[in-house]
Amino acid sequence: MTTMMSPVTVRFKQAFDALSSLQPPLAPNEYTFGILLNAFARSGVVERCEPLMAQMRRDGVPVTAVAYTTAIKGCVNALDMRAAWAHLDQLLAAMLKLVDPSDVGVSGRVFRAVSELLAHLCKQLLETCDVFVENFSPRVGDGFGLDW
């Protein structure tokens, strides 16, 4: 039994294959992966973001803050808050790896303070989105006769 791929997935595969077939081969970098992540996020195919980010890690391509926030944005837009939280946790863990625990100077203290503030703000934003989605989503609102 063959599985049908969506037209969007077919186009992504064609683009990726075209890049791979260049002579000499063009290795994907964080920008080419970022383009694919953004396309998946904007088209609502967010379940493809994590495997693509895993591919980045396997290929030795850095998974940047831009990649994480692109995946988070796509998940929030798709109302997949569980995946958005997972990507946020991965982003925060990656940020903490950048902190040198022995750095007691100004730069280390500033970085830790900014990291903690960012973590707090991101969690508040996602909690707000959770509440909005649960209480005011058009998918929910339709059942209550709300006029969107």
mmCIF file of C-alpha atoms in Angstrom:
data_model
loop_
_atom_site.group_PDB
_atom_site.id
_atom_site.type_symbol
_atom_site.label_atom_id
_atom_site.label_comp_id
_atom_site.label_asym_id
_atom_site.label_seq_id
_atom_site.Cartn_x
_atom_site.Cartn_y
_atom_site.Cartn_z
ATOM 1 C CA MET A 1 0.000 0.000 0.000
ATOM 2 C CA THR A 2 1.417 3.382 -0.972
ATOM 3 C CA THR A 3 0.826 6.478 1.068
ATOM 4 C CA MET A 4 -0.148 9.691 -0.639
ATOM 5 C CA MET A 5 1.989 12.722 0.160
ATOM 6 C CA SER A 6 0.437 16.138 0.302
ATOM 7 C CA PRO A 7 1.351 18.513 -2.571
ATOM 8 C CA VAL A 8 3.288 20.649 -0.076
ATOM 9 C CA THR A 9 5.342 17.662 1.086
ATOM 10 C CA VAL A 10 6.043 16.674 -2.528
ATOM 11 C CA ARG A 11 7.327 20.198 -3.293
ATOM 12 C CA PHE A 12 9.542 20.163 -0.163
ATOM 13 C CA LYS A 13 10.989 16.812 -1.174
ATOM 14 C CA GLN A 14 11.618 18.042 -4.726
ATOM 15 C CA ALA A 15 13.392 21.164 -3.433
ATOM 16 C CA PHE A 16 15.513 19.151 -0.995
ATOM 17 C CA ASP A 17 16.387 16.590 -3.688
ATOM 18 C CA ALA A 18 17.301 19.402 -6.096
ATOM 19 C CA LEU A 19 19.704 20.893 -3.535
ATOM 20 C CA SER A 20 21.209 17.476 -2.847
ATOM 21 C CA SER A 21 21.744 16.693 -6.527
ATOM 22 C CA LEU A 22 23.838 19.790 -7.270
ATOM 23 C CA GLN A 23 27.391 19.072 -8.416
ATOM 24 C CA PRO A 24 29.390 19.537 -6.307
ATOM 25 C CA PRO A 25 26.732 18.704 -3.717
ATOM 26 C CA LEU A 26 25.506 21.680 -1.739
ATOM 27 C CA ALA A 27 25.311 20.793 1.924
ATOM 28 C CA PRO A 28 22.254 22.258 3.644
ATOM 29 C CA ASN A 29 23.054 24.850 6.318
ATOM 30 C CA GLU A 30 21.021 26.631 8.992
ATOM 31 C CA TYR A 31 19.582 28.968 6.339
ATOM 32 C CA THR A 32 18.363 26.245 3.980
ATOM 33 C CA PHE A 33 16.969 24.260 6.890
ATOM 34 C CA GLY A 34 15.406 27.494 8.187
ATOM 35 C CA ILE A 35 13.605 27.997 4.880
ATOM 36 C CA LEU A 36 12.132 24.500 5.131
ATOM 37 C CA LEU A 37 11.175 25.014 8.786
ATOM 38 C CA ASN A 38 9.449 28.274 7.925
ATOM 39 C CA ALA A 39 7.599 26.628 5.041
ATOM 40 C CA PHE A 40 6.428 23.780 7.278
ATOM 41 C CA ALA A 41 5.384 26.244 10.003
ATOM 42 C CA ARG A 42 3.514 28.573 7.636
ATOM 43 C CA SER A 43 1.738 25.757 5.819
ATOM 44 C CA GLY A 44 0.592 24.102 9.054
ATOM 45 C CA VAL A 45 2.673 20.949 8.580
ATOM 46 C CA VAL A 46 4.232 21.399 12.020
ATOM 47 C CA GLU A 47 4.655 17.681 12.654
ATOM 48 C CA ARG A 48 7.551 17.869 10.167
ATOM 49 C CA CYS A 49 9.461 20.505 12.185
ATOM 50 C CA GLU A 50 10.903 18.223 14.868
ATOM 51 C CA PRO A 51 12.174 15.565 12.424
ATOM 52 C CA LEU A 52 13.782 18.325 10.368
ATOM 53 C CA MET A 53 15.447 19.775 13.472
ATOM 54 C CA ALA A 54 16.663 16.262 14.358
ATOM 55 C CA GLN A 55 18.126 16.036 10.839
ATOM 56 C CA MET A 56 19.911 19.346 11.461
ATOM 57 C CA ARG A 57 21.486 17.895 14.614
ATOM 58 C CA ARG A 58 22.541 14.681 12.802
ATOM 59 C CA ASP A 59 24.106 16.740 9.990
ATOM 60 C CA GLY A 60 25.999 18.918 12.463
ATOM 61 C CA VAL A 61 24.001 22.029 11.545
ATOM 62 C CA PRO A 62 23.352 24.281 14.542
ATOM 63 C CA VAL A 63 19.731 24.481 15.610
ATOM 64 C CA THR A 64 19.536 28.221 16.206
ATOM 65 C CA ALA A 65 17.121 30.277 18.277
ATOM 66 C CA VAL A 66 15.530 31.292 14.972
ATOM 67 C CA ALA A 67 14.832 27.636 14.156
ATOM 68 C CA TYR A 68 13.267 27.026 17.571
ATOM 69 C CA THR A 69 11.110 30.153 17.455
ATOM 70 C CA THR A 70 9.994 29.341 13.910
ATOM 71 C CA ALA A 71 8.833 25.909 15.111
ATOM 72 C CA ILE A 72 7.153 27.473 18.156
ATOM 73 C CA LYS A 73 5.335 29.996 15.952
ATOM 74 C CA GLY A 74 4.098 27.238 13.657
ATOM 75 C CA CYS A 75 2.887 25.119 16.556
ATOM 76 C CA VAL A 76 1.048 28.039 18.176
ATOM 77 C CA ASN A 77 -0.600 28.907 14.857
ATOM 78 C CA ALA A 78 -1.622 25.261 14.444
ATOM 79 C CA LEU A 79 -2.963 25.292 18.042
ATOM 80 C CA ASP A 80 -0.519 22.532 18.996
ATOM 81 C CA MET A 81 0.490 23.940 22.368
ATOM 82 C CA ARG A 82 2.066 20.690 23.586
ATOM 83 C CA ALA A 83 4.602 20.801 20.733
ATOM 84 C CA ALA A 84 5.132 24.550 21.250
ATOM 85 C CA TRP A 85 6.018 23.909 24.903
ATOM 86 C CA ALA A 86 8.381 21.101 23.894
ATOM 87 C CA HIS A 87 10.215 23.377 21.448
ATOM 88 C CA LEU A 88 10.416 26.116 24.092
ATOM 89 C CA ASP A 89 11.913 23.657 26.587
ATOM 90 C CA GLN A 90 14.501 22.628 23.982
ATOM 91 C CA LEU A 91 15.337 26.275 23.265
ATOM 92 C CA LEU A 92 15.797 27.077 26.946
ATOM 93 C CA ALA A 93 17.954 23.976 27.462
ATOM 94 C CA ALA A 94 20.120 25.000 24.497
ATOM 95 C CA MET A 95 20.462 28.521 25.928
ATOM 96 C CA LEU A 96 21.547 27.172 29.307
ATOM 97 C CA LYS A 97 24.313 25.144 27.634
ATOM 98 C CA LEU A 98 25.813 28.450 26.486
ATOM 99 C CA VAL A 99 26.235 29.694 30.039
ATOM 100 C CA ASP A 100 29.609 29.051 31.626
ATOM 101 C CA PRO A 101 28.771 28.276 35.264
ATOM 102 C CA SER A 102 32.204 29.474 36.329
ATOM 103 C CA ASP A 103 31.667 32.913 34.756
ATOM 104 C CA VAL A 104 30.908 35.111 37.742
ATOM 105 C CA GLY A 105 31.707 38.304 35.856
ATOM 106 C CA VAL A 106 29.291 40.856 34.501
ATOM 107 C CA SER A 107 28.791 39.058 31.175
ATOM 108 C CA GLY A 108 27.851 35.787 32.887
ATOM 109 C CA ARG A 109 25.440 37.486 35.294
ATOM 110 C CA VAL A 110 23.845 39.508 32.484
ATOM 111 C CA PHE A 111 23.447 36.433 30.291
ATOM 112 C CA ARG A 112 21.830 34.438 33.104
ATOM 113 C CA ALA A 113 19.506 37.323 33.967
ATOM 114 C CA VAL A 114 18.453 37.792 30.347
ATOM 115 C CA SER A 115 17.997 34.016 29.952
ATOM 116 C CA GLU A 116 15.771 33.856 33.025
ATOM 117 C CA LEU A 117 13.743 36.863 31.847
ATOM 118 C CA LEU A 118 13.321 35.376 28.381
ATOM 119 C CA ALA A 119 12.261 32.044 29.847
ATOM 120 C CA HIS A 120 9.719 33.762 32.083
ATOM 121 C CA LEU A 121 8.310 35.873 29.233
ATOM 122 C CA CYS A 122 8.095 32.940 26.828
ATOM 123 C CA LYS A 123 6.312 30.791 29.385
ATOM 124 C CA GLN A 124 3.844 33.605 30.129
ATOM 125 C CA LEU A 125 3.200 34.053 26.415
ATOM 126 C CA LEU A 126 2.543 30.367 25.877
ATOM 127 C CA GLU A 127 0.360 30.136 28.979
ATOM 128 C CA THR A 128 -1.658 33.064 27.633
ATOM 129 C CA CYS A 129 -1.951 31.294 24.287
ATOM 130 C CA ASP A 130 -3.106 28.131 26.071
ATOM 131 C CA VAL A 131 -5.840 30.092 27.855
ATOM 132 C CA PHE A 132 -6.858 31.867 24.646
ATOM 133 C CA VAL A 133 -6.994 28.637 22.663
ATOM 134 C CA GLU A 134 -8.986 26.869 25.354
ATOM 135 C CA ASN A 135 -11.456 29.710 25.903
ATOM 136 C CA PHE A 136 -11.741 31.738 22.715
ATOM 137 C CA SER A 137 -10.601 29.624 19.799
ATOM 138 C CA PRO A 138 -12.904 29.801 16.754
ATOM 139 C CA ARG A 139 -12.895 26.010 16.806
ATOM 140 C CA VAL A 140 -14.419 26.190 20.286
ATOM 141 C CA GLY A 141 -16.352 29.420 19.733
ATOM 142 C CA ASP A 142 -18.378 27.949 16.869
ATOM 143 C CA GLY A 143 -20.079 25.666 19.362
ATOM 144 C CA PHE A 144 -21.104 28.648 21.498
ATOM 145 C CA GLY A 145 -22.434 30.840 18.693
ATOM 146 C CA LEU A 146 -19.744 33.493 19.071
ATOM 147 C CA ASP A 147 -19.523 35.920 16.181
ATOM 148 C CA TRP A 148 -15.920 35.966 14.927
#
